[in-house]
Tab-separated table of C-alpha atoms in Angstrom:
chain	number	residue	atom	x	y	z
A	1007	MET	CA	127.138	150.539	119.653
A	1008	MET	CA	128.431	153.276	117.499
A	1009	ALA	CA	131.855	153.837	119.469
A	1010	ALA	CA	132.515	149.781	118.864
A	1011	ALA	CA	131.643	150.326	115.472
A	1012	SER	CA	133.807	153.170	114.802
A	1013	SER	CA	136.695	151.941	116.274
A	1014	PHE	CA	137.135	149.641	113.338
A	1015	GLY	CA	138.068	153.040	111.181
A	1016	ALA	CA	135.364	152.975	108.898
A	1017	THR	CA	133.571	156.222	108.435
A	1018	ALA	CA	132.418	156.560	105.007
A	1019	PRO	CA	131.194	154.112	101.978
A	1020	LEU	CA	134.361	152.680	100.448
A	1021	PRO	CA	135.054	153.584	96.810
A	1022	PHE	CA	134.683	150.038	95.469
A	1023	VAL	CA	130.953	149.580	96.727
A	1024	ALA	CA	129.863	153.692	95.347
A	1025	ARG	CA	131.537	152.493	92.224
A	1026	ALA	CA	129.626	149.177	91.938
A	1027	LEU	CA	126.111	150.957	93.236
A	1028	ALA	CA	126.219	153.728	90.496
A	1029	LYS	CA	126.662	151.417	87.677
A	1030	GLY	CA	123.278	149.431	88.782
A	1031	ASP	CA	119.968	151.091	89.877
A	1032	PRO	CA	119.321	153.629	92.405
A	1033	ALA	CA	117.645	151.157	94.592
A	1034	THR	CA	120.236	148.525	94.846
A	1035	SER	CA	119.051	146.539	97.691
A	1036	ALA	CA	121.368	146.358	100.780
A	1037	ARG	CA	121.832	142.870	100.483
A	1038	SER	CA	123.923	143.622	97.538
A	1039	GLU	CA	126.062	145.998	99.003
A	1040	ASP	CA	126.269	143.806	102.186
A	1041	ASP	CA	127.475	140.892	99.886
A	1042	LEU	CA	130.108	143.486	98.137
A	1043	LEU	CA	131.540	144.048	101.641
A	1044	LEU	CA	131.601	140.416	102.659
A	1045	GLU	CA	133.908	139.590	99.277
A	1046	ARG	CA	136.337	142.020	100.383
A	1047	ILE	CA	136.286	140.608	103.870
A	1048	ALA	CA	136.892	137.157	102.500
A	1049	ALA	CA	140.007	138.787	101.650
A	1050	ASP	CA	141.113	140.084	104.735
A	1051	ASP	CA	140.023	143.839	103.953
A	1052	ARG	CA	139.595	145.470	107.470
A	1053	GLU	CA	138.393	148.638	105.735
A	1054	ALA	CA	135.001	146.779	104.308
A	1055	PHE	CA	134.738	144.834	108.009
A	1056	ALA	CA	134.642	147.953	109.858
A	1057	LEU	CA	132.284	149.484	107.474
A	1058	LEU	CA	129.950	146.690	107.510
A	1059	VAL	CA	129.931	146.637	111.209
A	1060	GLU	CA	128.999	150.666	111.169
A	1061	ARG	CA	126.095	149.357	109.121
A	1062	HIS	CA	124.717	146.833	110.933
A	1063	ALA	CA	126.136	147.147	115.146
A	1064	ASP	CA	123.347	149.444	116.091
A	1065	ARG	CA	120.273	147.500	114.990
A	1066	GLY	CA	122.015	144.367	116.395
A	1067	PHE	CA	122.964	145.816	119.934
A	1068	ALA	CA	118.856	146.697	119.487
A	1069	LEU	CA	118.418	143.595	119.230
A	1070	ALA	CA	120.363	142.068	121.964
A	1071	LEU	CA	119.312	144.600	124.440
A	1072	ARG	CA	115.884	143.864	123.871
A	1073	ILE	CA	116.108	140.355	124.600
A	1074	LEU	CA	118.724	140.393	127.231
A	1075	LYS	CA	117.701	143.911	129.037
A	1076	ASN	CA	121.198	144.262	129.886
A	1077	SER	CA	123.656	146.841	127.714
A	1078	ASP	CA	126.623	145.367	129.208
A	1079	ASP	CA	125.958	141.475	128.419
A	1080	ALA	CA	123.843	143.022	124.926
A	1081	GLU	CA	127.425	144.926	123.851
A	1082	ASP	CA	129.525	141.519	124.493
A	1083	VAL	CA	127.184	139.604	122.243
A	1084	VAL	CA	127.182	141.997	119.419
A	1085	GLN	CA	130.710	142.255	119.205
A	1086	ASP	CA	131.236	138.154	119.557
A	1087	SER	CA	128.837	138.035	116.724
A	1088	PHE	CA	131.140	140.163	114.825
A	1089	LEU	CA	134.327	138.457	115.749
A	1090	LYS	CA	132.938	135.092	114.570
A	1091	LEU	CA	132.197	136.914	111.096
A	1092	TRP	CA	135.989	137.813	111.072
A	1093	THR	CA	137.045	134.778	112.253
A	1094	HIS	CA	134.945	132.592	109.650
A	1095	ARG	CA	135.329	134.938	107.210
A	1096	LYS	CA	136.783	132.439	104.712
A	1097	ARG	CA	134.014	130.172	105.161
A	1098	MET	CA	130.983	132.170	104.470
A	1099	GLU	CA	128.707	131.468	102.280
A	1100	ILE	CA	127.707	135.189	100.318
A	1101	GLY	CA	124.661	135.717	98.716
A	1102	ARG	CA	123.408	132.456	100.165
A	1103	ALA	CA	121.150	134.548	102.823
A	1104	LYS	CA	121.160	138.243	103.747
A	1105	PHE	CA	123.751	138.915	105.806
A	1106	SER	CA	121.618	140.610	108.268
A	1107	THR	CA	119.681	137.387	108.694
A	1108	TRP	CA	122.863	135.274	109.526
A	1109	LEU	CA	124.007	138.238	111.999
A	1110	TYR	CA	120.160	138.167	113.927
A	1111	ARG	CA	120.576	134.275	114.020
A	1112	VAL	CA	124.084	134.434	115.713
A	1113	ILE	CA	123.169	137.385	118.056
A	1114	THR	CA	119.653	135.228	118.949
A	1115	ASN	CA	121.440	132.143	119.820
A	1116	ARG	CA	124.147	133.696	121.470
A	1117	CYS	CA	121.478	135.874	123.651
A	1118	ILE	CA	119.719	132.791	124.715
A	1119	ASP	CA	122.469	130.777	125.465
A	1120	LEU	CA	123.312	133.619	127.835
A	1121	ARG	CA	119.784	134.075	129.412
A	1122	ARG	CA	120.091	130.325	130.687
A	1123	LYS	CA	123.121	131.291	132.440
A	1124	PRO	CA	123.052	132.211	136.109
A	1125	ALA	CA	122.724	135.981	135.734
A	1126	MET	CA	123.121	139.261	138.206
A	1127	ASP	CA	120.695	141.906	138.387
A	1128	ASP	CA	121.435	144.781	135.950
A	1129	ILE	CA	121.671	148.091	138.516
A	1130	GLU	CA	122.171	150.412	135.018
A	1131	THR	CA	118.760	150.896	134.583
A	1132	ALA	CA	118.309	154.450	132.906
A	1133	PRO	CA	114.802	155.915	132.626
A	1134	GLU	CA	113.674	156.923	129.512
A	1135	VAL	CA	113.860	160.779	128.702
A	1136	ALA	CA	110.835	162.592	129.230
A	1137	ASP	CA	108.796	164.461	125.936
A	1138	ASP	CA	108.244	167.737	127.201
A	1139	SER	CA	104.886	168.049	125.135
A	1140	GLU	CA	102.920	165.540	127.219
A	1141	ASP	CA	101.627	166.157	130.590
A	1142	ALA	CA	102.680	164.270	133.664
A	1143	LEU	CA	99.878	161.820	133.767
A	1144	THR	CA	100.547	161.316	130.199
A	1145	ARG	CA	104.378	160.357	130.895
A	1146	LEU	CA	103.340	157.869	133.874
A	1147	HIS	CA	100.785	156.137	131.869
A	1148	ARG	CA	102.916	155.732	129.140
A	1149	ALA	CA	105.839	154.111	131.142
A	1150	SER	CA	103.721	152.040	133.238
A	1151	MET	CA	102.106	150.406	130.140
A	1152	THR	CA	105.979	149.934	128.688
A	1153	SER	CA	106.932	148.640	131.877
A	1154	LEU	CA	104.252	146.440	132.104
A	1155	LEU	CA	104.911	145.140	128.851
A	1156	GLU	CA	108.637	144.495	129.333
A	1157	ALA	CA	108.119	142.621	132.165
A	1158	ALA	CA	105.540	140.517	130.539
A	1159	LEU	CA	107.612	140.448	127.619
A	1160	SER	CA	110.512	139.225	129.778
A	1161	ARG	CA	108.468	135.967	131.044
A	1162	LEU	CA	107.760	134.420	128.221
A	1163	PRO	CA	109.894	131.491	127.232
A	1164	ASP	CA	112.599	131.940	125.255
A	1165	GLN	CA	111.662	130.775	121.844
A	1166	GLN	CA	108.550	132.770	121.978
A	1167	ARG	CA	110.563	136.007	123.523
A	1168	VAL	CA	112.527	136.218	120.485
A	1169	ALA	CA	109.685	135.280	117.794
A	1170	VAL	CA	107.344	138.218	119.416
A	1171	ILE	CA	110.777	140.574	119.377
A	1172	LEU	CA	111.365	139.691	115.779
A	1173	SER	CA	107.990	140.212	114.534
A	1174	TYR	CA	107.089	143.781	117.042
A	1175	HIS	CA	110.276	145.432	117.464
A	1176	GLU	CA	111.919	144.059	113.759
A	1177	ALA	CA	109.117	144.426	111.767
A	1178	MET	CA	110.237	140.577	110.114
A	1179	SER	CA	107.549	138.227	108.379
A	1180	ASN	CA	107.061	135.065	109.359
A	1181	ALA	CA	109.374	133.815	106.939
A	1182	GLU	CA	112.233	135.919	107.710
A	1183	ILE	CA	111.898	134.918	111.617
A	1184	ALA	CA	111.936	131.621	110.032
A	1185	GLU	CA	115.023	131.804	108.743
A	1186	VAL	CA	116.527	133.704	111.693
A	1187	MET	CA	115.768	131.261	113.948
A	1188	GLU	CA	116.002	128.095	111.532
A	1189	THR	CA	112.692	126.744	111.664
A	1190	THR	CA	109.355	126.627	109.506
A	1191	VAL	CA	107.033	129.218	108.960
A	1192	MET	CA	104.083	127.094	110.758
A	1193	ALA	CA	106.651	127.315	113.849
A	1194	VAL	CA	106.944	130.630	113.957
A	1195	GLU	CA	103.150	131.152	114.112
A	1196	SER	CA	102.740	128.994	116.540
A	1197	LEU	CA	105.162	130.476	118.609
A	1198	LEU	CA	103.703	134.057	118.094
A	1199	LYS	CA	100.299	132.588	118.896
A	1200	ARG	CA	101.144	131.181	122.262
A	1201	GLY	CA	103.533	134.413	122.808
A	1202	ARG	CA	100.665	136.437	122.402
A	1203	GLN	CA	98.545	134.274	124.206
A	1204	GLN	CA	100.705	134.451	127.140
A	1205	LEU	CA	101.321	138.344	126.806
A	1206	ARG	CA	97.601	138.676	127.569
A	1207	LYS	CA	97.448	136.627	130.406
A	1208	HIS	CA	100.636	138.339	132.070
A	1209	LEU	CA	98.933	142.042	131.376
A	1210	ALA	CA	95.610	140.757	132.421
A	1211	ARG	CA	96.990	139.629	135.707
A	1212	ALA	CA	99.085	142.652	136.356
A	1213	GLU	CA	96.111	144.672	135.824
A	1214	ASP	CA	94.165	142.723	138.102
A	1215	ASP	CA	97.100	143.242	141.216
A	1216	ILE	CA	96.886	146.878	139.992
A	1217	ARG	CA	93.260	147.457	140.778
A	1218	GLN	CA	93.566	145.345	144.030
A	1219	SER	CA	96.115	147.500	145.254
A	1220	PHE	CA	93.967	150.822	144.545
A	1221	THR	CA	90.762	149.063	146.095
A	1222	GLN	CA	93.023	147.532	149.477
A	1223	ASN	CA	94.057	151.211	150.143
């Protein structure tokens, strides 16, 4: 995603952003900086748009990839989401919500729509880079557990899958997840509870299958 972000041409904070931040508290939130950029984007400032893409594209891509498990589709979803921002820049309600919340909402909705379409298997599966500090058995065990967890996660219904990913991988609170998914905190709590229950069932079933494969040999 860095290549996609850099193609817009921004590599350093804009002067107006630096001046605005310098006047306030050193701990000025990312939300305030994003709002400043959105105001400039609403005025057709392409440089501000490029900087906003650079700030959020990587995390947006990581989220889409976890949901879709396909790098090409994840790339397309993120690019489409930022295109939507630029297309509707005059109608953005700046300050009403965090920009990241809006972006995650658009990305998750597009991912869910895409998952509901017939899909081809992703043949571009790249293995994780091995950690030389670990022995082969440890790496094998960690890779196996990661594979089992990802497989179990992929079997969850879309809404449960998104809620679990936002909670565990993005470390978002239930209230933040509810805002992204445009639902209630109670509904998020229910999604997470059912998602955890299903994950435990899938993982337990996988462990049983592994045990049986050893005993049958």
